[in-house]
Every structure is written in structure tokens, then in C-alpha cells.
mmCIF file of C-alpha atoms in Angstrom:
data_model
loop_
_atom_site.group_PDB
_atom_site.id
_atom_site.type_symbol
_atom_site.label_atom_id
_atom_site.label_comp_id
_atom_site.label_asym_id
_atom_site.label_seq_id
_atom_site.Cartn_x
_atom_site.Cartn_y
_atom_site.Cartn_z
ATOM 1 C CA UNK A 343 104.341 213.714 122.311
ATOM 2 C CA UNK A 344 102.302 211.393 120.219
ATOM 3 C CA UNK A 345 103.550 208.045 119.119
ATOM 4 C CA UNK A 346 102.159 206.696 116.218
ATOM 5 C CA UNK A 347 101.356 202.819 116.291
ATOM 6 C CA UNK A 348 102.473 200.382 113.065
ATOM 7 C CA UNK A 349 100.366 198.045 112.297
ATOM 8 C CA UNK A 350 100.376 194.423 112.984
ATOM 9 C CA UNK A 351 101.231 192.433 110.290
ATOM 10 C CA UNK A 352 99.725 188.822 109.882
ATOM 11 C CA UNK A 353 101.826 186.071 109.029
ATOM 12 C CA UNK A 354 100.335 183.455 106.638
ATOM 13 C CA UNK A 355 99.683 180.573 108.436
ATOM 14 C CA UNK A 356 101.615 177.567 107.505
ATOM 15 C CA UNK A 357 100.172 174.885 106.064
ATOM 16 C CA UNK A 358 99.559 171.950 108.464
ATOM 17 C CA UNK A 359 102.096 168.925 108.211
ATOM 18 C CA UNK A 360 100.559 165.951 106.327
ATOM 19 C CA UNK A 361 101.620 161.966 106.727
ATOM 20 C CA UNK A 362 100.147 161.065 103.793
ATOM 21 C CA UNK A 363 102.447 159.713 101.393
ATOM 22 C CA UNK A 364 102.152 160.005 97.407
ATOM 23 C CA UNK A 365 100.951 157.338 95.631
ATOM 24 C CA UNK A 366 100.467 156.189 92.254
ATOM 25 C CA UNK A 367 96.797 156.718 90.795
ATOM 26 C CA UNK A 368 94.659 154.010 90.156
ATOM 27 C CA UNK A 369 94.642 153.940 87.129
ATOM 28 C CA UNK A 370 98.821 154.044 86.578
ATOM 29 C CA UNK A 371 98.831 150.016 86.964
ATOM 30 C CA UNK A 372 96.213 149.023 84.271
ATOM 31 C CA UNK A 373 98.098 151.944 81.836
ATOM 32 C CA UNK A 374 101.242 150.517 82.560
ATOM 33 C CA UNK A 375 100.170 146.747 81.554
ATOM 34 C CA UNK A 376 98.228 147.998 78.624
ATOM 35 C CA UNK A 377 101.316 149.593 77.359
ATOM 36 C CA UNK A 378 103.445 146.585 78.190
ATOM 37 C CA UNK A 379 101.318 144.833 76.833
ATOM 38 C CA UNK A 380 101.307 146.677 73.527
ATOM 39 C CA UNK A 381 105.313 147.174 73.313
ATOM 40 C CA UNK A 382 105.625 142.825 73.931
ATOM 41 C CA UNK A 383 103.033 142.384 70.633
ATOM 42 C CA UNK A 384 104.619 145.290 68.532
ATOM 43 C CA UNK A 385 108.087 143.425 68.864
ATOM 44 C CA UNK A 386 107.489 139.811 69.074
ATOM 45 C CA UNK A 387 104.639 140.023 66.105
ATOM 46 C CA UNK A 388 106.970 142.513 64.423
ATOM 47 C CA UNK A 389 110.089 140.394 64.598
ATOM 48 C CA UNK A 390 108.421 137.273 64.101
ATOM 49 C CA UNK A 391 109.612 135.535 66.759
ATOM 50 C CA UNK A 392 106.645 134.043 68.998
ATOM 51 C CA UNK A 393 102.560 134.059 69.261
ATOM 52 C CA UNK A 394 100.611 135.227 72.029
ATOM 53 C CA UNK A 395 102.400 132.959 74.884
ATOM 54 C CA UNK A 396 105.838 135.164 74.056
ATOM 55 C CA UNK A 397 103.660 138.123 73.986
ATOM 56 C CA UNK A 398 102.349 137.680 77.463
ATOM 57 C CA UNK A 399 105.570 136.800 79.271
ATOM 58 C CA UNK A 400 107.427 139.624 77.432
ATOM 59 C CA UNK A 401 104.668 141.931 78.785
ATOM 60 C CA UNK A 402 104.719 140.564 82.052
ATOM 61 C CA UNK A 403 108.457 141.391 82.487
ATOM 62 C CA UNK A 404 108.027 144.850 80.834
ATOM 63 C CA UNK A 405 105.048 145.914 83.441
ATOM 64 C CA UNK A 406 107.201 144.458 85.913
ATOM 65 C CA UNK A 407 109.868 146.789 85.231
ATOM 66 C CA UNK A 408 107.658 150.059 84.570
ATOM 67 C CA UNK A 409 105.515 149.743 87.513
ATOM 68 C CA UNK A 410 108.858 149.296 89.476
ATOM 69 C CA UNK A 411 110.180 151.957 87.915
ATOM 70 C CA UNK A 412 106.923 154.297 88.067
ATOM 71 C CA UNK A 413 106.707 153.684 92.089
ATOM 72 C CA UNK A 414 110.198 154.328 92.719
ATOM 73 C CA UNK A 415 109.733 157.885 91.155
ATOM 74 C CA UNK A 416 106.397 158.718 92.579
ATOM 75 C CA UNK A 417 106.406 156.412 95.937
ATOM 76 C CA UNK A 418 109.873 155.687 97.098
ATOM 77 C CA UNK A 419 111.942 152.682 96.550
ATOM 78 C CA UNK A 420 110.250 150.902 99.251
ATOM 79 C CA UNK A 421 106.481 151.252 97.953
ATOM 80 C CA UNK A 422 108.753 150.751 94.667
ATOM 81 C CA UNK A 423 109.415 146.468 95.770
ATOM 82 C CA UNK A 424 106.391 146.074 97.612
ATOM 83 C CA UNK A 425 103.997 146.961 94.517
ATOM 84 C CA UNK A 426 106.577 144.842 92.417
ATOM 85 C CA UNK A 427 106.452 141.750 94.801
ATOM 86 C CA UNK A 428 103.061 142.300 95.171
ATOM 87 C CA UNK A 429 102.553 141.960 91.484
ATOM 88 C CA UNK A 430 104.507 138.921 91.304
ATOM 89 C CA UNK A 431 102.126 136.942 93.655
ATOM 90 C CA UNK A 432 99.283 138.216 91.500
ATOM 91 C CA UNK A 433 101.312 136.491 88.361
ATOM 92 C CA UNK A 434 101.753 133.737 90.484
ATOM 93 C CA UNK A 435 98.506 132.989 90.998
ATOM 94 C CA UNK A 436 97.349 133.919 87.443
ATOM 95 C CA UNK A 437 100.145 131.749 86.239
ATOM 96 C CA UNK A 438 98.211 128.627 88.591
ATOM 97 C CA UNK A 439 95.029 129.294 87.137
ATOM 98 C CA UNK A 440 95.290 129.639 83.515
ATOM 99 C CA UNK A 441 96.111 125.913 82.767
ATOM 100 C CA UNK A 442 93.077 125.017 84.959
ATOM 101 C CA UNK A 443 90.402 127.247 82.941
ATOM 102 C CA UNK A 444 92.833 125.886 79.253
ATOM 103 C CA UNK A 445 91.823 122.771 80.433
ATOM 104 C CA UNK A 446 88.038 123.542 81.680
ATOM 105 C CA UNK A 447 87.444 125.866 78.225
ATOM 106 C CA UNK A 448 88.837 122.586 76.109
ATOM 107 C CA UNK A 449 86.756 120.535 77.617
ATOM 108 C CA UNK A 450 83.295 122.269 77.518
ATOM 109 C CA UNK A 451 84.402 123.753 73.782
ATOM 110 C CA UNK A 452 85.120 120.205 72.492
ATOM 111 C CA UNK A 453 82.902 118.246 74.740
ATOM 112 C CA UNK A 454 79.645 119.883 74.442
ATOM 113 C CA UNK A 455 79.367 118.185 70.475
ATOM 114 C CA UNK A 456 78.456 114.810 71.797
ATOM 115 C CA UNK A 457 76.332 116.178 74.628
ATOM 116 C CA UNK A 458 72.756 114.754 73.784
ATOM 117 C CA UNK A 459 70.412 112.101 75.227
ATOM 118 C CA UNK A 460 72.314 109.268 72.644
ATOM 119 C CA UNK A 461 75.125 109.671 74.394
ATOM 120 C CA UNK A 462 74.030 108.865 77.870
ATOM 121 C CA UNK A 463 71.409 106.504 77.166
ATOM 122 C CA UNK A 464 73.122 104.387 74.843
ATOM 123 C CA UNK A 465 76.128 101.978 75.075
ATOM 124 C CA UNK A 466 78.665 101.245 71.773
ATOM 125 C CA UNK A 467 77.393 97.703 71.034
ATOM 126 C CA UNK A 468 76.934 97.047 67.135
ATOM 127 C CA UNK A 469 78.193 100.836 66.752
ATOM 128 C CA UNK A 470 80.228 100.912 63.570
ATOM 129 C CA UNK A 471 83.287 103.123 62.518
ATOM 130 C CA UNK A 472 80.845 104.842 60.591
ATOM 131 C CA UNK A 473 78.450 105.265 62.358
ATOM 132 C CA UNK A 474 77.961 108.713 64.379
ATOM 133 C CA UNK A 475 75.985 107.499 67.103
ATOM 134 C CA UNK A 476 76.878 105.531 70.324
ATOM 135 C CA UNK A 477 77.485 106.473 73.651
ATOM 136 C CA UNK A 478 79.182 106.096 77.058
ATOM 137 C CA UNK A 479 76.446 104.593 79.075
ATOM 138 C CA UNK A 480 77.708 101.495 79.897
ATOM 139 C CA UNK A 481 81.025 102.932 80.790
ATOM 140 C CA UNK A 482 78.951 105.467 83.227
ATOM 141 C CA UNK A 483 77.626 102.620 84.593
ATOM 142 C CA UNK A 484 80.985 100.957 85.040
ATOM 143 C CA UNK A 485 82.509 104.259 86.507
ATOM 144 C CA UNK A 486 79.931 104.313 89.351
ATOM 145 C CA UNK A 487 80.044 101.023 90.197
ATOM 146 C CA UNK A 488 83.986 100.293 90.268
ATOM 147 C CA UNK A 489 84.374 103.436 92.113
ATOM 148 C CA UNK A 490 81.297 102.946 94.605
ATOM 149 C CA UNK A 491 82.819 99.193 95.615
ATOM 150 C CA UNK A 492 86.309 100.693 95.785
ATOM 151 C CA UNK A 493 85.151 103.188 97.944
ATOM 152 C CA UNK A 494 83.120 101.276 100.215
ATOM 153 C CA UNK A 495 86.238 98.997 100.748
ATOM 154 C CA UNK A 496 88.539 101.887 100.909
ATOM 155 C CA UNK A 497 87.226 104.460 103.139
ATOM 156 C CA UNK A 498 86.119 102.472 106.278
ATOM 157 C CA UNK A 499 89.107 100.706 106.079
ATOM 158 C CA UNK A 500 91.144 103.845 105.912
ATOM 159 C CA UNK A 501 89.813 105.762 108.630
ATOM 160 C CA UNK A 502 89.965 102.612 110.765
ATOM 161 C CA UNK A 503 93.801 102.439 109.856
ATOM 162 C CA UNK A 504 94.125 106.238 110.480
ATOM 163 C CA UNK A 505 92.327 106.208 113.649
ATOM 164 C CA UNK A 506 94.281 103.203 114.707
ATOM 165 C CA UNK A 507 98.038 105.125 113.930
ATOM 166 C CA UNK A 508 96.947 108.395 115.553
ATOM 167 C CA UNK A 509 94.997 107.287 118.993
ATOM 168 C CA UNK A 510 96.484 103.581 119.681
ATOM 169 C CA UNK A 511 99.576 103.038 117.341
ATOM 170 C CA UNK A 512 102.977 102.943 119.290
ATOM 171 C CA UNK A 513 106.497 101.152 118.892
ATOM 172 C CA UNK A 514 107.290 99.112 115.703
ATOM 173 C CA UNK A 515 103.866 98.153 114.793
ATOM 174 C CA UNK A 516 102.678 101.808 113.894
ATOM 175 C CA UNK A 517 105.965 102.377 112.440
ATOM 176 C CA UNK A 518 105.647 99.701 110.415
ATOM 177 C CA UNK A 519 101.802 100.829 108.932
ATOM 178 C CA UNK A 520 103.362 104.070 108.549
ATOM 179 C CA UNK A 521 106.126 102.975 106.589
ATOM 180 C CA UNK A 522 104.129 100.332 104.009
ATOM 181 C CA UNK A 523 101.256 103.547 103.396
ATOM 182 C CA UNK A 524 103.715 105.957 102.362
ATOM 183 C CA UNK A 525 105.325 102.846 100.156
ATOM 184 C CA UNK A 526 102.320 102.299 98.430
ATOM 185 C CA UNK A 527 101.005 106.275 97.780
ATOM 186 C CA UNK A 528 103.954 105.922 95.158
ATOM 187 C CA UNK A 529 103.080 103.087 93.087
ATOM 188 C CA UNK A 530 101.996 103.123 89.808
ATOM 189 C CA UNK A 531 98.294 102.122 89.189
ATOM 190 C CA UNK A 532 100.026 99.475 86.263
ATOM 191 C CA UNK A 533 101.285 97.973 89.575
ATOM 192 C CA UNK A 534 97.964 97.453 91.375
ATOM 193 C CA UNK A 535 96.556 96.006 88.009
ATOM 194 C CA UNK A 536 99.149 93.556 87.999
ATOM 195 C CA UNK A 537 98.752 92.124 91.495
ATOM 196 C CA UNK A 538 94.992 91.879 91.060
ATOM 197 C CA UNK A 539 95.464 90.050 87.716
ATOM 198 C CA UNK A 540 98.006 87.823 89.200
ATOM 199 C CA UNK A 541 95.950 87.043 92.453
ATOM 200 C CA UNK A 542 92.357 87.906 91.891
ATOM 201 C CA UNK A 543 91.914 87.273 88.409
ATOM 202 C CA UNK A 544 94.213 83.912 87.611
ATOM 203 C CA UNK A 545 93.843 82.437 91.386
ATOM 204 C CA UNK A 546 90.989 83.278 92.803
ATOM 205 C CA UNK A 547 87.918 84.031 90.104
ATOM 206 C CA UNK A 548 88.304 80.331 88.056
ATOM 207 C CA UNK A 549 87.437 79.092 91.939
ATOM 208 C CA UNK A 550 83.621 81.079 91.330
ATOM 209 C CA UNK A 551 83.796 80.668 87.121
ATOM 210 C CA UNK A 552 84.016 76.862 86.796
ATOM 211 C CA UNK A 553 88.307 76.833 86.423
ATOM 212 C CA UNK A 554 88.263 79.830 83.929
ATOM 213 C CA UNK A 555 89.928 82.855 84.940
ATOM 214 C CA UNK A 556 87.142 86.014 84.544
ATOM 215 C CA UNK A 557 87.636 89.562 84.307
ATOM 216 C CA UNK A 558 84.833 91.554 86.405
ATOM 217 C CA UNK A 559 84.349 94.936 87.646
ATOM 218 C CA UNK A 560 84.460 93.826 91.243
ATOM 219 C CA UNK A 561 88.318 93.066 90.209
ATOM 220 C CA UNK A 562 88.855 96.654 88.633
ATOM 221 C CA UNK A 563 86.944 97.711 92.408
ATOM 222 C CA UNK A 564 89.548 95.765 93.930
ATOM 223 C CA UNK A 565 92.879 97.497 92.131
ATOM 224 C CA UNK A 566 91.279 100.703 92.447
ATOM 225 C CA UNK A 567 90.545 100.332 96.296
ATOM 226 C CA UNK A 568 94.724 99.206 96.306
ATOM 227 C CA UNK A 569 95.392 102.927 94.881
ATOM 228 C CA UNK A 570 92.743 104.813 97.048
ATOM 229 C CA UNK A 571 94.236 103.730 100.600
ATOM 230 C CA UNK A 572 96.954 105.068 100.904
ATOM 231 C CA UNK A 573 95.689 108.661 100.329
ATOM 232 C CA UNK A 574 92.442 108.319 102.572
ATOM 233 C CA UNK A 575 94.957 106.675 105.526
ATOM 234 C CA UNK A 576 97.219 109.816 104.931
ATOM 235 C CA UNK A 577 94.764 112.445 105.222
ATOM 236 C CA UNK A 578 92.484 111.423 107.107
ATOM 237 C CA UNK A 579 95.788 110.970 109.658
ATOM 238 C CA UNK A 580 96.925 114.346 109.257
ATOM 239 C CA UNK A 581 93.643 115.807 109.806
ATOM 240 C CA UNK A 582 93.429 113.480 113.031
ATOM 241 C CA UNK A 583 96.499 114.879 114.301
ATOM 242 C CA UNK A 584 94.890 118.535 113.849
ATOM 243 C CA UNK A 585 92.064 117.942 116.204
ATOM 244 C CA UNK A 586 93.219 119.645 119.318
ATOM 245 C CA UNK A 587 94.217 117.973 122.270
ATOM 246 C CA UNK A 588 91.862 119.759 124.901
ATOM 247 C CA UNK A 589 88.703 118.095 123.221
ATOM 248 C CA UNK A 590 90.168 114.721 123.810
ATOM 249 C CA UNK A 591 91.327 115.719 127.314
ATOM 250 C CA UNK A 592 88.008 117.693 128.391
ATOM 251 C CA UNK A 593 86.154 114.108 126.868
ATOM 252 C CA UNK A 594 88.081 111.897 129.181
ATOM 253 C CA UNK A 595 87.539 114.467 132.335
ATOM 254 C CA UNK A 596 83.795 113.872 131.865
ATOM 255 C CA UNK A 597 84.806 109.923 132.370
ATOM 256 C CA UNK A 598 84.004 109.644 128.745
ATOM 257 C CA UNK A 599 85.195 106.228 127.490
ATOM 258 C CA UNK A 600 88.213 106.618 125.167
ATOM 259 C CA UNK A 601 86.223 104.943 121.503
ATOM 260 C CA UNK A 602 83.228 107.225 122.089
ATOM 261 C CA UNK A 603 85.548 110.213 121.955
ATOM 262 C CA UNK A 604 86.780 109.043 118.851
ATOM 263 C CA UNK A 605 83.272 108.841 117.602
ATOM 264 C CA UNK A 606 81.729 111.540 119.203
ATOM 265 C CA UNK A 607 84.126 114.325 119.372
ATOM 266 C CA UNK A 608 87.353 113.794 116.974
ATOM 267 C CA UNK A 609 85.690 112.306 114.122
ATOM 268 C CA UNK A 610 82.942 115.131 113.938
ATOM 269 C CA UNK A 611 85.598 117.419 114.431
ATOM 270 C CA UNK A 612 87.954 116.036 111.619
ATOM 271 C CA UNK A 613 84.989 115.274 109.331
ATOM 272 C CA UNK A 614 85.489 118.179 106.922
ATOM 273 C CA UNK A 615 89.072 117.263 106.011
ATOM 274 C CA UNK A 616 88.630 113.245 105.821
ATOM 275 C CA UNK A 617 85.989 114.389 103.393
ATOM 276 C CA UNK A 618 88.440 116.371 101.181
ATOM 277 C CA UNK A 619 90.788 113.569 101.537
ATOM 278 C CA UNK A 620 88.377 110.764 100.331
ATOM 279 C CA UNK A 621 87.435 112.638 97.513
ATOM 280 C CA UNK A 622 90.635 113.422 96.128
ATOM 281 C CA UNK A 623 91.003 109.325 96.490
ATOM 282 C CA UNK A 624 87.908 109.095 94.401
ATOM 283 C CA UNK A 625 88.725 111.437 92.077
ATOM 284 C CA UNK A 626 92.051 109.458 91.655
ATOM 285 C CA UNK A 627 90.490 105.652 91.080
ATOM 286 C CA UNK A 628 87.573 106.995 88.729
ATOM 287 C CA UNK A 629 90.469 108.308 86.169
ATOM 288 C CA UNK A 630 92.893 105.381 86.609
ATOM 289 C CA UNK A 631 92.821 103.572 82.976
ATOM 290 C CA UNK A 632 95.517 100.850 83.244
ATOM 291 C CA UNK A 633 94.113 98.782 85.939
ATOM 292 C CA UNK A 634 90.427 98.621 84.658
ATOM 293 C CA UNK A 635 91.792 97.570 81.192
ATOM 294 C CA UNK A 636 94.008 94.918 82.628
ATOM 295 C CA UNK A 637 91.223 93.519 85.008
ATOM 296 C CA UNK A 638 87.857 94.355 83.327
ATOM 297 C CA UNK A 639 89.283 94.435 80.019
ATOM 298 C CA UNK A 640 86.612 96.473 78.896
ATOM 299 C CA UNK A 641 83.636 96.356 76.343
ATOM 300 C CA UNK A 642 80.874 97.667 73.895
ATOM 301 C CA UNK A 643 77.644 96.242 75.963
ATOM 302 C CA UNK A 644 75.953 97.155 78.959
ATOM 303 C CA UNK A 645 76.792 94.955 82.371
ATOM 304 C CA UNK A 646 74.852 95.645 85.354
ATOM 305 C CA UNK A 647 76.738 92.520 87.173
ATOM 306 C CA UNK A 648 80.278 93.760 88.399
ATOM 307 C CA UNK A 649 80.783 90.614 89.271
ATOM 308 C CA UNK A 650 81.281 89.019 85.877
ATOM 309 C CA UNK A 651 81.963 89.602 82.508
ATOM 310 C CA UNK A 652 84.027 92.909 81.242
ATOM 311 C CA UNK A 653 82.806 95.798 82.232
ATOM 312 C CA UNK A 654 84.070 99.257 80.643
ATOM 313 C CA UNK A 655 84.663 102.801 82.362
ATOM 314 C CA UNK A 656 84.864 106.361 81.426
ATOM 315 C CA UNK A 657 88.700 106.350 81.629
ATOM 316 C CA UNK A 658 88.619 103.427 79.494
ATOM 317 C CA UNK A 659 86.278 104.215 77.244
ATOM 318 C CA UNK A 660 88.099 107.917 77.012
ATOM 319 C CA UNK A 661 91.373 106.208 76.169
ATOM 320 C CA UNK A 662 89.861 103.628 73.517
ATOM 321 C CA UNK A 663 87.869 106.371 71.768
ATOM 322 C CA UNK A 664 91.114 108.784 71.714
ATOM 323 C CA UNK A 665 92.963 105.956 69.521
ATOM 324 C CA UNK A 666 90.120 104.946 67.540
ATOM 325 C CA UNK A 667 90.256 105.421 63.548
ATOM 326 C CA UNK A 668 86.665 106.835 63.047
ATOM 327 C CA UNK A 669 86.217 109.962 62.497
ATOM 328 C CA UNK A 670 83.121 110.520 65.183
ATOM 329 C CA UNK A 671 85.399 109.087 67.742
ATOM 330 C CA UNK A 672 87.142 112.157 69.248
ATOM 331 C CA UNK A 673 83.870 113.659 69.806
ATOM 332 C CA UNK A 674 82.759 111.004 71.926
ATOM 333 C CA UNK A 675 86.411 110.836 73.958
ATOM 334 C CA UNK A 676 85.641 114.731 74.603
ATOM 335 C CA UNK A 677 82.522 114.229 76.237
ATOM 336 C CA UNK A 678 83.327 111.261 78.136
ATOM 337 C CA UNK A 679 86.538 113.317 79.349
ATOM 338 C CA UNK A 680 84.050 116.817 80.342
ATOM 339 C CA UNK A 681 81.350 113.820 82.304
ATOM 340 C CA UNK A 682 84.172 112.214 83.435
ATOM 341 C CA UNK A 683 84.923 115.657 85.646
ATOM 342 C CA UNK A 684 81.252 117.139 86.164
ATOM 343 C CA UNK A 685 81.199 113.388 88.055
ATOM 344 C CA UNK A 686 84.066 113.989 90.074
ATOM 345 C CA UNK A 687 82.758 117.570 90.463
ATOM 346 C CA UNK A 688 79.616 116.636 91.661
ATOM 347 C CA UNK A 689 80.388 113.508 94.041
ATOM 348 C CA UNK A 690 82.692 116.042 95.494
ATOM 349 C CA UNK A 691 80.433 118.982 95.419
ATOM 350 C CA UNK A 692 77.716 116.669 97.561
ATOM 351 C CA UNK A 693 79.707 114.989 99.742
ATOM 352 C CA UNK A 694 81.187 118.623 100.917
ATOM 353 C CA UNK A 695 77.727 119.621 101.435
ATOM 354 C CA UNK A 696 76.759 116.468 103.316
ATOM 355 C CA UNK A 697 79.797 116.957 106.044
ATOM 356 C CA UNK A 698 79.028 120.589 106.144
ATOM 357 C CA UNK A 699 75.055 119.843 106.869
ATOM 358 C CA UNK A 700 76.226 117.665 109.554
ATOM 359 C CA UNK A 701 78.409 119.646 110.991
ATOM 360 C CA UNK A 702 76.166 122.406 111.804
ATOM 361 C CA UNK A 703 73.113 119.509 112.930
ATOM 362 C CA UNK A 704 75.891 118.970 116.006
#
């Protein structure tokens, strides 16, 4: 009896089980805010309702809502509010930056007429309203020096006050330091002019000017240094504070006297951050107009000697050239405002690079 034998059949194999999860191409977010984009200027330009400000928030919203929508059909509803949150924080941050490169674009744009070797090497001294020359070198020089004597008042003073509140300060005393800082980070720079007028200017400078009260650049120094202490005592505080505790503690194991820690291991170790603080202090007093008017009152001519006559500064000279009738004036006020910043941007720039430098040397 023969028996005859099927044949085996083979099963297709099944197709291995796969975690990956779909996602949205790469190119489905810039489509969407293209077309968002496109939908916000069709209606607001076709109803007549905004410019390009309305056209960019109403696209915002509507690539908001069509990427939400697009990952909740391809992705799931929880890809869906990530990729939407995550888009937020992107707008966010967008949002942060575009007044900062409005302001930088106005400022090279309109500054860059006036940028030429006349203005920086000459001073507006016998400089007519029509006349289209004149520059801002004597309120350069002004700038540099009010804010160099400020600053050489402020900052050792500052860090001494700092270092005093975090490693030494305790009961009423400290509290009391503490309490007068934060006081004065909120007054208004008219405020420090004032109080050097009334004691600097009227009391003490007709002692050194033969009984005449004298306005000076050492006096603007001295109203500017009242506005840059309280910020370089709070920062360089809080970045005091940061410096971890086992570096003092390790310091004093070694029998290491308490004030060359300080020097030796917290201030190197804080350096970086009182540097950011100072600056910011600096970049504060070298835009304050008020107080150098009201002490230094300001002038056409050149004066090396902050120690009498008026003496002008970039601020100033910014704020008299914005309300000045000629027609060359605005120009001027421009590019005293973009050197104004490239100043600060440098100083800051350098000084960053010094700490840095001597923070690796150690």
C-alpha cells in the first residue's frame, strides 16, 4: 500500500515587529509655516486690516494650529503637544531676539552716515546749524573718562562691600548694608544727580574754585559711581555665594589664613561672574544722561581736565543732538548712539577675555 506524501506548504513569514513610530517629514514644518504664512498675508493685506507685524502673529497662530493638527493625525496626540510646545519656545525665543537685531539693524542703517574720521576727530565747537560737519570727540573723551573714574571708585569698593557681606557680615550690621544696596539699585539716576549737585557741586567744589560752584567731570564720575554700586555689590555677592563651600573648607585645612582664601581661591573662582556684573554697571553709567547734564552740564569744546570746566558725554551729546533743529543733527545722534554701544561692546568684549586669560594662567 503506497501512501502518497502532500507537500509542505510554507507560510510567509511575518514581518518583524517595529518600535518605530511615524513621524512627520522634515519638510512638513517649513510647508506648514510657509502656508501659514501665506493664508495670514492673503487676509490681513486683503482685508486691510494690519502690515507685516499682524501678518506674522496671525501666521504664527495659524502654524501653531496646523502643525498641531498635522502631528495629531500622523504622530499621536502626544507627539501632537510636544511639537506644539516645542514650537512655542522657539517663538519665544524669536520673539526675545527680534527687538534686539530692530534695534542693532537701526543703528548700523542710520548710524553708519556720520561714520568718518570728522566725526571722531573733531569736537562741535564753532559748528553751526548749518553746517554738516562736527563730531563727538570731545564727548568720547568725556565718556571714557567719567566712566573710567566711576569705575575705579565703584568696583574696588564693591567687591570690598560684597566680600565683606558674604565672608564676615553677621547680625544687624550686614542686614543693614543689605538693606541700603537693594534701596539704592532702585533709584533714579535724576536722584544721584541731585545729591551730587547739592553736595559736590554747591558745597564742596567753590572750596577748590575760589567760592564759585563748578561743574566737572570728576562730579558726573561721582553720580555715576552712586548708580554703579549697587549692581557690582549685588552681583558680585551672588556670585560669592556660588563659590562652593569645600574650596573654602579644603583652604582652611591646609592652615591657610582666612583673607588669602578670599584672594587666592574665591575671588579667582568668582572672577568670571564679578566681571559680567561690573560690566553691566558700566554699561549702565556710560548711558545715564540726566546726571552728567545736571553736574557737567555739558559742552561744544574739548576738556582733557575732568576736574574742571563742563565736560560733555556720548549720552549727552546723543540727547542734545536728538532735539537739535539742524537738519545734519540726527545723523550725528545716530552715530554717537551705534559708538555709544560698539564701546560698551568692546569694554565688555575685553574685559571677558581678560578674566578668561586669567583664569586658565591659574
Amino acid at each position: 500500500m503506497t501512501t502518497t506524501r502532500t507537500p509542505h506548504r510554507t507560510r510567509p513569514s511575518a514581518q518583524p515587529p517595529t518600535l518605530k513610530a511615524r513621524r512627520l517629514p522634515r519638510y512638513a514644518a517649513p510647508a506648514i509655516a510657509a502656508a501659514a504664512l501665506t493664508v495670514a498675508a492673503a487676509v490681513v493685506y486683503g482685508t486691510g486690516t494690519g502690515g507685516p507685524v499682524l501678518v506674522v502673529v496671525v501666521g504664527a497662530l495659524l502654524y501653531l494650529a496646523g502643525l498641531f493638527a498635522a502631528a495629531n493625525r500622523v504622530e499621536g496626540r502626544r507627539s501632537a503637544r510636544n511639537r506644539t510646545w516645542s514650537a512655542l519656545i522657539h517663538s519665544a525665543f524669536v520673539l526675545a531676539v527680534l527687538p534686539l537685531a530692530s534695534v542693532v539693524w537701526t543703528l548700523v542703517s542710520k548710524g553708519a552716515e556720520r561714520l568718518d574720521a570728522d566725526f571722531f576727530l573733531t569736537s562741535m565747537n564753532n559748528i553751526g546749524a548749518r553746517d554738516p560737519n562736527g563730531g563727538a570727540y570731545h564727548a568720547i573723551v568725556g565718556t571714557l573718562q567719567q566712566v573710567g573714574i566711576a569705575a575705579l571708585i565703584t568696583v574696588p569698593l564693591g567687591i570690598l562691600c560684597a566680600i565683606y557681606i558674604v565672608e564676615y557680615g553677621r547680625g544687624r550690621f550686614a542686614a543693614t548694608i543689605r538693606f541700603f544696596v537693594d534701596v539704592m539699585t532702585g533709584i533714579p539716576s535724576i536722584v544721584a544727580g541731585l545729591f551730587v549737585l547739592a553736595f559736590w557741586v554747591l558745597i564742596v567744589s567753590p572750596w577748590f574754585n575760589d567760592g564759585r560752584p563748578s561743574f566737572s567731570g570728576f562730579a558726573a564720575a561721582l553720580a555715576l559711581s552712586v548708580l554703579m554700586l549697587p549692581t557690582v555689590v549685588r552681583s558680585t555677592e551672588e556670585m560669592l555665594r556660588l563659590v562652593p563651600a569645600p574650596l573654602r573648607e579644603g583652604a582652611y585645612a591646609l592652615g591657610v589664613p582666612k583673607w588669602k582664601t578670599i584672594l587666592r581661591v574665591v575671588l579667582p573662582t568668582a572672577l568670571p561672574g564679578i566681571v559680567t556684573g561690573v560690566m553691566l554697571a558700566i554699561a549702565r553709567a556710560a548711558g545715564e544722561t540726566a546726571p552728567v547734564l545736571l553736574v557737567a552740564g555739558g559742552g561744544a569744546a574739548i576738556n582733557f581736565n575732568p576736574f574742571e570746566n563742563n565736560q560733555s558725554s556720548l549720552a549727552l551729546f546723543v540727547y542734545q543732538q536728538a532735539g537739535d533743529a539742524s537738519r545734519y543733527a540726527p545723523a550725528r545722534a545716530w552715530t554717537a548712539a551705534l559708538t555709544l554701544v560698539a564701546l560698551v561692546l568692546i569694554l565688555t568684549v575685553a574685559a571677558k577675555l581678560l578674566a578668561r586669560r586669567n583664569r586658565l594662567g591659574r
